[in-house]
CSV table of C-alpha atoms in Angstrom, one decimal:
chain,number,residue,atom,x,y,z
A,1,UNK,CA,24.3,19.7,-24.4
A,2,UNK,CA,21.5,19.3,-22.1
A,3,UNK,CA,18.2,18.8,-23.7
A,4,UNK,CA,16.1,19.1,-20.6
A,5,UNK,CA,16.6,20.5,-17.2
A,6,UNK,CA,15.1,19.2,-13.9
A,7,UNK,CA,14.8,21.2,-10.6
A,8,UNK,CA,15.8,18.8,-7.7
A,9,UNK,CA,15.0,19.3,-4.1
A,10,UNK,CA,17.1,17.0,-1.8
A,11,UNK,CA,16.4,16.5,1.7
A,12,UNK,CA,18.4,14.5,4.3
A,13,UNK,CA,15.7,12.8,6.2
A,14,UNK,CA,15.4,12.9,9.9
A,15,UNK,CA,18.2,15.5,10.0
A,16,UNK,CA,18.0,18.3,12.6
A,17,UNK,CA,18.7,21.0,12.1
A,18,UNK,CA,17.5,20.5,8.2
A,19,UNK,CA,20.0,19.8,5.6
A,20,UNK,CA,18.9,20.3,2.1
A,21,UNK,CA,19.9,21.1,-1.3
A,22,UNK,CA,18.2,22.6,-4.4
A,23,UNK,CA,19.8,21.5,-7.7
A,24,UNK,CA,19.1,22.0,-11.4
A,25,UNK,CA,20.5,19.0,-13.3
A,26,UNK,CA,20.5,17.8,-17.0
A,27,UNK,CA,17.9,15.1,-17.2
A,28,UNK,CA,20.2,13.0,-19.3
A,29,UNK,CA,22.6,12.6,-16.5
A,30,UNK,CA,22.9,9.0,-15.2
A,31,UNK,CA,22.1,7.9,-11.7
A,32,UNK,CA,25.7,7.2,-11.4
A,33,UNK,CA,26.7,10.9,-12.4
A,34,UNK,CA,23.9,12.1,-9.8
A,35,UNK,CA,25.5,10.0,-7.2
A,36,UNK,CA,28.8,12.1,-7.9
A,37,UNK,CA,26.8,15.3,-7.6
A,38,UNK,CA,25.2,14.3,-4.3
A,39,UNK,CA,28.4,13.3,-2.7
A,40,UNK,CA,29.9,16.7,-3.6
A,41,UNK,CA,27.1,18.9,-2.5
A,42,UNK,CA,26.4,16.9,1.0
A,43,UNK,CA,30.2,16.9,1.7
A,44,UNK,CA,30.3,13.1,1.7
A,45,UNK,CA,33.7,11.4,1.1
A,46,UNK,CA,32.7,8.2,-1.0
A,47,UNK,CA,33.7,6.0,1.9
A,48,UNK,CA,30.6,4.0,2.1
A,49,UNK,CA,28.1,2.0,-0.2
A,50,UNK,CA,25.1,3.7,-1.7
A,51,UNK,CA,21.9,2.8,-3.6
A,52,UNK,CA,19.1,4.6,-5.4
A,53,UNK,CA,15.5,3.4,-5.1
A,54,UNK,CA,12.0,4.4,-5.7
A,55,UNK,CA,8.5,2.8,-4.6
A,56,UNK,CA,9.2,-0.1,-6.7
A,57,UNK,CA,12.7,-1.2,-5.4
A,58,UNK,CA,16.2,-0.4,-6.3
A,59,UNK,CA,17.3,1.3,-9.4
A,60,UNK,CA,20.1,-0.1,-11.4
A,61,UNK,CA,22.4,-0.2,-13.4
A,62,UNK,CA,23.0,3.3,-12.4
A,63,UNK,CA,25.2,4.2,-15.3
A,64,UNK,CA,22.6,3.4,-17.8
A,65,UNK,CA,19.5,5.0,-16.3
A,66,UNK,CA,18.8,8.7,-16.9
A,67,UNK,CA,17.6,11.0,-14.1
A,68,UNK,CA,14.6,12.0,-16.0
A,69,UNK,CA,13.6,8.4,-16.4
A,70,UNK,CA,14.2,7.6,-12.7
A,71,UNK,CA,12.0,10.4,-11.6
A,72,UNK,CA,9.2,9.6,-13.9
A,73,UNK,CA,7.1,7.6,-11.3
A,74,UNK,CA,7.6,10.0,-8.5
A,75,UNK,CA,10.3,10.7,-5.8
A,76,UNK,CA,13.6,9.0,-5.5
A,77,UNK,CA,15.5,7.9,-2.5
A,78,UNK,CA,19.4,7.9,-2.2
A,79,UNK,CA,20.7,5.9,0.7
A,80,UNK,CA,24.4,6.4,1.7
A,81,UNK,CA,26.1,4.2,4.4
A,82,UNK,CA,24.0,1.3,5.3
A,83,UNK,CA,25.2,1.5,9.0
A,84,UNK,CA,24.5,5.1,9.6
A,85,UNK,CA,21.6,5.1,7.2
A,86,UNK,CA,21.6,8.4,5.8
A,87,UNK,CA,18.5,8.7,3.5
A,88,UNK,CA,18.0,11.5,0.9
A,89,UNK,CA,14.8,12.1,-0.4
A,90,UNK,CA,14.7,13.6,-4.0
A,91,UNK,CA,11.8,15.4,-5.5
A,92,UNK,CA,12.0,16.7,-9.2
A,93,UNK,CA,10.2,19.1,-11.2
A,94,UNK,CA,8.8,18.3,-14.8
A,95,UNK,CA,11.6,18.6,-17.4
A,96,UNK,CA,12.0,21.8,-19.2
A,97,UNK,CA,13.8,22.5,-22.3
A,98,UNK,CA,17.5,23.7,-22.0
A,99,UNK,CA,18.7,26.7,-23.8
A,100,UNK,CA,22.3,27.3,-24.7
A,101,UNK,CA,24.9,25.3,-22.8
A,102,UNK,CA,23.8,25.2,-19.2
A,103,UNK,CA,25.9,23.5,-16.4
A,104,UNK,CA,25.2,19.8,-16.0
A,105,UNK,CA,24.5,20.4,-12.5
A,106,UNK,CA,23.8,23.9,-10.9
A,107,UNK,CA,23.6,24.8,-7.2
A,108,UNK,CA,20.3,26.8,-6.6
A,109,UNK,CA,20.5,26.8,-2.8
A,110,UNK,CA,20.6,24.8,0.3
A,111,UNK,CA,20.8,24.8,4.2
A,112,UNK,CA,23.2,23.3,6.5
A,113,UNK,CA,26.7,21.7,6.2
A,114,UNK,CA,26.8,18.1,5.2
A,115,UNK,CA,27.1,15.6,8.1
A,116,UNK,CA,30.2,14.1,9.6
A,117,UNK,CA,31.1,10.7,8.2
A,118,UNK,CA,30.7,7.9,10.8
A,119,UNK,CA,28.7,10.1,13.2
A,120,UNK,CA,26.0,7.6,13.8
A,121,UNK,CA,23.3,8.7,11.4
A,122,UNK,CA,20.9,11.6,12.0
A,123,UNK,CA,20.3,10.7,15.6
A,124,UNK,CA,24.1,10.4,16.4
A,125,UNK,CA,24.9,13.5,14.5
A,126,UNK,CA,22.4,15.6,16.2
A,127,UNK,CA,23.6,14.3,19.6
A,128,UNK,CA,27.3,15.2,18.8
A,129,UNK,CA,26.3,18.7,17.7
A,130,UNK,CA,24.4,19.2,20.9
A,131,UNK,CA,27.5,18.2,23.0
A,132,UNK,CA,29.8,20.4,20.9
A,133,UNK,CA,27.4,23.3,21.4
A,134,UNK,CA,27.7,22.9,25.2
A,135,UNK,CA,31.2,23.4,26.6
A,136,UNK,CA,30.0,22.3,29.9
A,137,UNK,CA,28.8,18.9,28.9
A,138,UNK,CA,31.1,16.1,30.4
A,139,UNK,CA,31.7,14.6,27.0
A,140,UNK,CA,32.5,17.8,25.1
A,141,UNK,CA,36.2,17.5,24.9
A,142,UNK,CA,36.0,13.8,23.9
A,143,UNK,CA,33.4,14.6,21.1
A,144,UNK,CA,35.6,17.6,20.0
A,145,UNK,CA,38.7,15.5,19.8
A,146,UNK,CA,36.9,12.8,17.8
A,147,UNK,CA,35.5,15.4,15.4
A,148,UNK,CA,38.8,17.1,14.8
A,149,UNK,CA,40.3,13.7,14.3
A,150,UNK,CA,37.7,12.4,11.9
A,151,UNK,CA,37.0,15.7,10.0
A,152,UNK,CA,40.6,17.2,9.8
A,153,UNK,CA,41.4,20.8,9.4
A,154,UNK,CA,39.8,21.3,6.0
A,155,UNK,CA,36.1,20.5,6.9
A,156,UNK,CA,33.7,23.2,7.2
A,157,UNK,CA,33.6,24.1,10.8
A,158,UNK,CA,30.1,25.8,10.9
A,159,UNK,CA,27.3,23.1,10.9
A,160,UNK,CA,25.0,25.7,9.7
A,161,UNK,CA,27.1,26.9,6.8
A,162,UNK,CA,26.4,25.6,3.2
A,163,UNK,CA,29.0,27.1,0.9
A,164,UNK,CA,27.2,27.0,-2.4
A,165,UNK,CA,29.9,28.7,-4.4
A,166,UNK,CA,32.5,26.1,-3.3
A,167,UNK,CA,30.2,23.3,-4.0
A,168,UNK,CA,29.5,24.8,-7.5
A,169,UNK,CA,33.2,25.1,-8.3
A,170,UNK,CA,33.6,21.3,-7.3
A,171,UNK,CA,30.6,20.3,-9.4
A,172,UNK,CA,32.1,22.3,-12.4
A,173,UNK,CA,35.5,20.5,-12.0
A,174,UNK,CA,33.9,17.1,-11.6
A,175,UNK,CA,31.6,17.4,-14.7
A,176,UNK,CA,34.2,19.3,-16.9
A,177,UNK,CA,32.2,22.5,-17.2
A,178,UNK,CA,34.3,25.3,-18.7
A,179,UNK,CA,37.3,22.9,-18.7
A,180,UNK,CA,39.0,25.2,-21.1
A,181,UNK,CA,39.4,27.9,-18.4
A,182,UNK,CA,41.7,25.6,-16.3
A,183,UNK,CA,45.2,24.4,-16.9
A,184,UNK,CA,45.0,21.1,-18.8
A,185,UNK,CA,48.1,19.7,-17.1
A,186,UNK,CA,47.0,20.6,-13.6
A,187,UNK,CA,45.7,17.8,-11.3
A,188,UNK,CA,44.9,20.2,-8.4
A,189,UNK,CA,41.9,22.0,-9.9
A,190,UNK,CA,43.3,25.3,-8.5
A,191,UNK,CA,45.1,26.6,-11.6
A,192,UNK,CA,43.6,28.7,-14.5
A,193,UNK,CA,44.6,28.2,-18.1
A,194,UNK,CA,47.7,30.3,-19.1
A,195,UNK,CA,45.6,32.8,-21.1
A,196,UNK,CA,43.3,33.5,-18.0
A,197,UNK,CA,46.1,33.4,-15.3
A,198,UNK,CA,47.0,36.8,-14.0
A,199,UNK,CA,50.3,37.9,-12.1
A,200,UNK,CA,48.9,37.2,-8.7
A,201,UNK,CA,47.0,33.9,-9.6
A,202,UNK,CA,48.4,30.6,-8.5
A,203,UNK,CA,51.0,29.1,-10.8
A,204,UNK,CA,51.3,25.5,-11.9
A,205,UNK,CA,54.6,25.0,-10.0
A,206,UNK,CA,53.2,26.6,-6.7
A,207,UNK,CA,53.6,24.5,-3.5
A,208,UNK,CA,49.8,24.8,-3.0
A,209,UNK,CA,48.9,23.3,-6.2
A,210,UNK,CA,51.5,20.4,-5.9
A,211,UNK,CA,50.1,19.4,-2.5
A,212,UNK,CA,46.6,19.4,-3.6
A,213,UNK,CA,47.4,17.6,-6.8
A,214,UNK,CA,48.8,14.7,-4.8
A,215,UNK,CA,46.0,14.4,-2.4
A,216,UNK,CA,43.5,11.4,-2.7
A,217,UNK,CA,40.3,12.5,-4.7
A,218,UNK,CA,37.9,12.9,-1.8
A,219,UNK,CA,40.5,14.8,0.3
A,220,UNK,CA,41.5,16.9,-2.6
A,221,UNK,CA,37.8,18.0,-3.1
A,222,UNK,CA,37.5,19.0,0.6
A,223,UNK,CA,41.0,20.8,0.5
A,224,UNK,CA,40.0,22.9,-2.4
A,225,UNK,CA,36.8,24.0,-0.6
A,226,UNK,CA,39.1,25.0,2.4
A,227,UNK,CA,41.5,26.9,0.2
A,228,UNK,CA,38.5,28.9,-1.4
A,229,UNK,CA,37.0,29.5,1.9
A,230,UNK,CA,40.0,30.8,3.8
A,231,UNK,CA,41.2,33.0,0.8
A,232,UNK,CA,44.4,31.0,0.4
A,233,UNK,CA,44.1,31.5,-3.4
A,234,UNK,CA,44.2,35.4,-3.0
A,235,UNK,CA,47.4,36.9,-4.4
A,236,UNK,CA,50.2,37.3,-1.9
A,237,UNK,CA,51.4,40.7,-1.4
A,238,UNK,CA,54.2,41.5,1.2
A,239,UNK,CA,55.8,44.9,1.4
A,240,UNK,CA,59.5,45.3,0.9
A,241,UNK,CA,59.7,46.7,4.7
A,242,UNK,CA,58.1,43.4,6.0
A,243,UNK,CA,60.2,41.3,3.9
A,244,UNK,CA,63.4,43.0,5.1
A,245,UNK,CA,62.3,42.6,8.8
A,246,UNK,CA,61.2,39.0,8.5
A,247,UNK,CA,64.5,38.1,7.0
A,248,UNK,CA,66.7,40.3,9.2
A,249,UNK,CA,67.9,37.7,11.4
A,250,UNK,CA,69.2,35.6,8.4
A,251,UNK,CA,70.6,38.6,6.9
A,252,UNK,CA,72.6,39.5,10.0
A,253,UNK,CA,73.8,35.8,10.3
A,254,UNK,CA,75.0,35.8,6.6
A,255,UNK,CA,76.7,39.0,7.2
A,256,UNK,CA,78.2,37.7,10.6
A,257,UNK,CA,79.6,34.7,8.8
A,258,UNK,CA,81.0,37.1,6.2
A,259,UNK,CA,83.1,36.2,3.1
A,260,UNK,CA,85.8,34.7,5.1
A,261,UNK,CA,83.7,32.5,7.2
A,262,UNK,CA,83.4,32.3,11.1
A,263,UNK,CA,85.7,29.9,13.2
A,264,UNK,CA,83.6,27.1,15.1
A,265,UNK,CA,84.3,25.9,18.4
A,266,UNK,CA,85.6,22.3,19.0
A,267,UNK,CA,82.1,21.0,19.3
A,268,UNK,CA,81.0,22.7,16.1
A,269,UNK,CA,79.3,25.8,17.9
A,270,UNK,CA,79.5,29.4,17.0
A,271,UNK,CA,81.9,31.6,19.1
A,272,UNK,CA,80.4,33.6,22.1
A,273,UNK,CA,81.1,36.8,20.3
A,274,UNK,CA,78.4,36.1,17.9
A,275,UNK,CA,75.9,35.8,20.5
A,276,UNK,CA,76.9,39.2,22.0
A,277,UNK,CA,76.6,40.6,18.5
A,278,UNK,CA,73.1,39.3,18.2
A,279,UNK,CA,72.0,40.8,21.6
A,280,UNK,CA,73.4,44.2,20.4
A,281,UNK,CA,72.1,44.3,16.7
A,282,UNK,CA,69.1,42.1,16.5
A,283,UNK,CA,67.3,43.5,19.6
A,284,UNK,CA,67.2,40.1,21.0
A,285,UNK,CA,68.0,41.5,24.5
A,286,UNK,CA,64.3,41.1,25.8
A,287,UNK,CA,64.6,38.4,28.5
A,288,UNK,CA,61.9,36.2,29.6
A,289,UNK,CA,61.2,36.0,33.2
A,290,UNK,CA,64.3,34.8,35.2
A,291,UNK,CA,66.6,35.3,32.1
A,292,UNK,CA,69.5,37.6,31.6
A,293,UNK,CA,69.6,39.7,28.5
A,294,UNK,CA,71.9,37.3,26.9
A,295,UNK,CA,69.8,34.2,27.4
A,296,UNK,CA,67.2,34.8,24.6
A,297,UNK,CA,69.9,35.2,22.0
A,298,UNK,CA,71.9,32.2,23.4
A,299,UNK,CA,68.8,30.1,22.8
A,300,UNK,CA,68.0,31.5,19.4
A,301,UNK,CA,71.4,31.7,17.8
A,302,UNK,CA,71.6,27.8,17.6
A,303,UNK,CA,68.2,27.6,16.0
A,304,UNK,CA,69.1,30.3,13.4
A,305,UNK,CA,72.4,28.3,12.7
A,306,UNK,CA,70.5,25.0,12.1
A,307,UNK,CA,67.9,26.8,9.9
A,308,UNK,CA,70.4,28.6,7.8
A,309,UNK,CA,72.5,25.2,7.5
A,310,UNK,CA,69.6,23.2,6.4
A,311,UNK,CA,68.4,25.8,3.9
A,312,UNK,CA,71.8,25.6,2.1
A,313,UNK,CA,72.9,29.2,3.0
A,314,UNK,CA,75.9,28.1,5.2
A,315,UNK,CA,78.0,24.9,5.7
A,316,UNK,CA,80.9,23.9,7.8
A,317,UNK,CA,84.2,23.7,6.1
A,318,UNK,CA,87.5,22.9,7.7
A,319,UNK,CA,86.5,24.0,11.1
A,320,UNK,CA,84.8,27.2,9.8
A,321,UNK,CA,81.3,28.1,8.8
A,322,UNK,CA,81.2,29.5,5.3
A,323,UNK,CA,78.5,30.9,3.0
A,324,UNK,CA,77.4,28.6,0.1
A,325,UNK,CA,76.5,30.0,-3.3
A,326,UNK,CA,73.0,30.4,-2.2
A,327,UNK,CA,74.3,32.3,0.9
A,328,UNK,CA,76.5,34.5,-1.1
A,329,UNK,CA,73.7,35.6,-3.4
A,330,UNK,CA,71.4,36.3,-0.7
A,331,UNK,CA,73.8,38.1,1.6
A,332,UNK,CA,73.0,41.9,1.6
A,333,UNK,CA,69.8,41.6,-0.6
A,334,UNK,CA,66.5,41.2,1.2
A,335,UNK,CA,64.8,40.4,-2.1
A,336,UNK,CA,67.3,37.5,-2.8
A,337,UNK,CA,67.2,36.4,0.9
A,338,UNK,CA,63.3,36.3,0.8
A,339,UNK,CA,63.4,34.2,-2.4
A,340,UNK,CA,65.8,31.7,-0.8
A,341,UNK,CA,63.9,31.4,2.4
A,342,UNK,CA,60.5,30.9,0.6
A,343,UNK,CA,61.7,28.5,-2.2
A,344,UNK,CA,64.1,26.4,-0.4
A,345,UNK,CA,62.2,25.8,3.0
A,346,UNK,CA,61.7,22.1,2.1
A,347,UNK,CA,65.3,21.6,1.3
A,348,UNK,CA,66.8,18.4,2.9
A,349,UNK,CA,63.4,17.1,4.2
A,350,UNK,CA,62.3,13.7,3.6
A,351,UNK,CA,59.1,13.2,1.5
A,352,UNK,CA,56.9,12.6,4.7
A,353,UNK,CA,58.6,15.7,6.4
A,354,UNK,CA,57.7,17.7,3.2
A,355,UNK,CA,54.1,16.8,3.5
A,356,UNK,CA,54.1,17.6,7.4
A,357,UNK,CA,55.9,21.0,6.6
A,358,UNK,CA,53.2,21.9,4.0
A,359,UNK,CA,50.6,21.2,6.5
A,360,UNK,CA,52.2,23.3,9.0
A,361,UNK,CA,52.5,26.2,6.5
A,362,UNK,CA,48.8,25.8,5.9
A,363,UNK,CA,48.0,26.3,9.6
A,364,UNK,CA,50.3,29.3,9.8
A,365,UNK,CA,48.7,30.8,6.7
A,366,UNK,CA,45.3,30.3,8.1
A,367,UNK,CA,45.7,30.9,11.8
A,368,UNK,CA,49.5,31.4,12.9
A,369,UNK,CA,50.3,30.0,16.2
A,370,UNK,CA,52.3,31.8,18.9
A,371,UNK,CA,55.2,29.3,18.8
A,372,UNK,CA,55.9,25.6,18.0
A,373,UNK,CA,54.5,24.2,21.5
A,374,UNK,CA,51.4,26.6,22.2
A,375,UNK,CA,48.9,25.3,19.7
A,376,UNK,CA,47.0,22.3,18.4
A,377,UNK,CA,48.3,22.4,14.9
A,378,UNK,CA,50.0,19.1,15.3
A,379,UNK,CA,46.6,17.3,15.0
A,380,UNK,CA,46.1,19.1,11.6
A,381,UNK,CA,49.6,17.9,10.5
A,382,UNK,CA,49.0,14.3,11.7
A,383,UNK,CA,45.6,14.4,9.7
A,384,UNK,CA,47.5,15.4,6.5
A,385,UNK,CA,50.2,12.7,7.1
A,386,UNK,CA,47.5,10.1,7.4
A,387,UNK,CA,45.4,11.4,4.5
A,388,UNK,CA,48.6,10.9,2.4
A,389,UNK,CA,49.3,7.5,3.5
A,390,UNK,CA,52.0,8.0,6.0
A,391,UNK,CA,52.3,6.1,9.3
A,392,UNK,CA,54.7,6.5,12.3
A,393,UNK,CA,58.0,4.8,12.2
A,394,UNK,CA,56.8,2.4,14.9
A,395,UNK,CA,53.8,1.4,12.9
A,396,UNK,CA,51.3,2.6,15.5
A,397,UNK,CA,48.0,3.6,14.4
A,398,UNK,CA,48.3,7.3,14.7
A,399,UNK,CA,51.0,10.2,15.1
A,400,UNK,CA,51.3,11.6,18.5
A,401,UNK,CA,52.2,15.2,19.3
A,402,UNK,CA,55.8,14.5,20.1
A,403,UNK,CA,56.2,12.5,16.9
A,404,UNK,CA,54.7,15.4,14.9
A,405,UNK,CA,56.7,18.0,16.5
A,406,UNK,CA,59.9,16.0,15.8
A,407,UNK,CA,59.0,15.8,12.2
A,408,UNK,CA,58.3,19.5,11.7
A,409,UNK,CA,61.2,20.8,14.0
A,410,UNK,CA,63.2,21.8,11.0
A,411,UNK,CA,60.4,24.0,9.6
A,412,UNK,CA,59.8,25.5,13.1
A,413,UNK,CA,63.5,26.4,13.1
A,414,UNK,CA,63.0,28.7,10.2
A,415,UNK,CA,59.6,30.1,11.4
A,416,UNK,CA,61.1,30.7,14.9
A,417,UNK,CA,64.1,32.5,13.3
A,418,UNK,CA,62.2,35.0,11.3
A,419,UNK,CA,62.2,38.6,12.4
A,420,UNK,CA,59.2,40.4,13.9
A,421,UNK,CA,58.1,43.7,12.3
A,422,UNK,CA,57.1,44.5,15.8
A,423,UNK,CA,60.7,44.7,17.0
A,424,UNK,CA,63.6,47.0,16.0
A,425,UNK,CA,65.3,44.5,13.6
A,426,UNK,CA,63.4,41.3,14.5
A,427,UNK,CA,62.8,39.2,17.7
A,428,UNK,CA,61.7,35.8,17.4
A,429,UNK,CA,60.5,35.3,20.9
A,430,UNK,CA,56.9,36.2,20.0
A,431,UNK,CA,54.3,36.7,22.9
A,432,UNK,CA,51.3,36.8,20.5
A,433,UNK,CA,50.6,35.6,17.1
A,434,UNK,CA,52.5,37.6,14.5
A,435,UNK,CA,50.1,38.3,11.3
A,436,UNK,CA,53.2,38.6,9.1
A,437,UNK,CA,53.9,35.0,9.8
A,438,UNK,CA,50.7,34.1,7.9
A,439,UNK,CA,52.2,36.6,4.9
A,440,UNK,CA,55.4,34.3,5.0
A,441,UNK,CA,53.5,31.0,5.0
A,442,UNK,CA,51.2,32.2,2.0
A,443,UNK,CA,54.4,33.4,0.1
A,444,UNK,CA,55.9,29.8,0.5
A,445,UNK,CA,52.7,28.2,-0.6
A,446,UNK,CA,52.3,30.4,-3.8
A,447,UNK,CA,55.9,29.9,-4.6
A,448,UNK,CA,57.8,27.0,-6.4
A,449,UNK,CA,59.0,25.1,-3.1
A,450,UNK,CA,57.3,22.0,-4.7
A,451,UNK,CA,57.3,18.6,-3.0
A,452,UNK,CA,59.5,16.5,-5.2
A,453,UNK,CA,58.4,13.1,-4.1
A,454,UNK,CA,55.0,11.2,-4.3
A,455,UNK,CA,52.9,11.8,-1.2
A,456,UNK,CA,51.5,8.4,-0.9
A,457,UNK,CA,54.5,6.5,0.1
A,458,UNK,CA,54.4,5.5,3.6
A,459,UNK,CA,56.5,7.3,6.3
A,460,UNK,CA,59.5,4.9,7.0
C-alpha cells in the first residue's frame, strides 16, 4: 500500500512536437520500477541502456533507491539510449499522503506518441516526421518503408496521439494492480478472471490470447495496445445469414462431393462437370476482362479444393474425393461448417506458418485487403515472423514478399474461397474489400484455433 504519492511531470527534452507525460506514482517505488513505468508510457521497447541522474551524478543502485528520495534534491534526468541520447526531465511535487489503495502508477495526462526506437534522437526523429508528412519529399518512400519495417503494424500510427487508457492498462498489468480481475493462468494479459468474463469476452483458449502470450515481453505490450486501439477485443457477432453466405462455397463443395464421393481425373483433379455446376449454382459466372463465364470458376475450384482438403473436410481415397468425418458433420449445416472453418484454419500448417497465418488474420480483422496480391500486408506478416524469432529458409536477414506469400498461401486459399454476401450465393472474385472478411477473421481470432507449437523456434 502506498504511503505517499508524488505527481511527476516528465518531458522529453528537445522533442518537437512536445512529448510529455504526467504521472502519479507511489513515492516508495524504486527507480528500477520507475524505469519500467517510463518505458511503458513513452512506448520504448527496452532495447537500449538507460540511467538516472540528478545534479550530483548518476543515481544507483536503482533497485534500492525510492523515487521520493531521488527527487528530494530537485529534478531527475532519465537518459535512454546513449547513441540517440533521449533525455527525460522529471520534476516532482511534494509527497502527499495516500488514501486507500491507489494505483502504484497512474496516468494523469500526456502529449504525443513516444518516439521511434533508433530514429536518431530528437533531431533525427523530427526530420523523419517532416519527411513522412510530405508525400512529395524525395525521401518519403524510403523513410516510410524504414518506419514500417522498424515499428511494425502494432505501433501507434499517429505521432500526435497518446493513448492514456492503453498506457494505464499496461501499467496496471506490469505492477499487478487488480491482478485478481485477470485470469491467473493467462500470459497474454488480455483474459479476464472466470467470475468476470462474460459470454462475448476473450476466452483463455482464443487464438488472439495464445498469439499474444507467446510474444516477447516488449512486443506483447505493444500488441496489447494495438488490440485495445483497434477494438479487436470487442465481442464478435456475425449473423446467421452472413455465416451462411460466407460458407456457401464450402457448403456447395461438400454437397458436390456427396456421401459417395466424386471421381477424380488421372492427375487428381475434379471432373469438368463440377466446374459447370459451380458456374450455375454459385454465381461464379462473372468473368474478368477477356474471360469466358466459365474461367472464374475454373480458377476458383482448385483453390476451394485445396482449402477443403487442408482443413480436413475432404480427402482423396482410391481415386475418389470423399468427405472426412469433419466434412460429414459440416455438410448441410452452416453452423457446423462455420465452426469447422474458424477452428481448423491452422490445421496442417508448420509452426512458423501458423504465426504468419495469425498475423494475416490480424491484418484482415483490422483492414481487409482486396485479395492476396493487392496489399502491403506481407510486411506486417514479415514483422510478426521476425519478432517471434523466425528467419527465412535461406538464412537471409529478412523475409521478402514472395516468401511471405508462399508461407500464407494456404490461408489465402481459405479466405479467397469464402463467399461474398454481396453475391447471390457467394463469389470470391472480390473487386473491393469485403467488410465481412473482417468478421470472419475476428471470429477465428476469438475462437479456439490455437497455435500448438512455441512461437520462438526459428523457421526451418
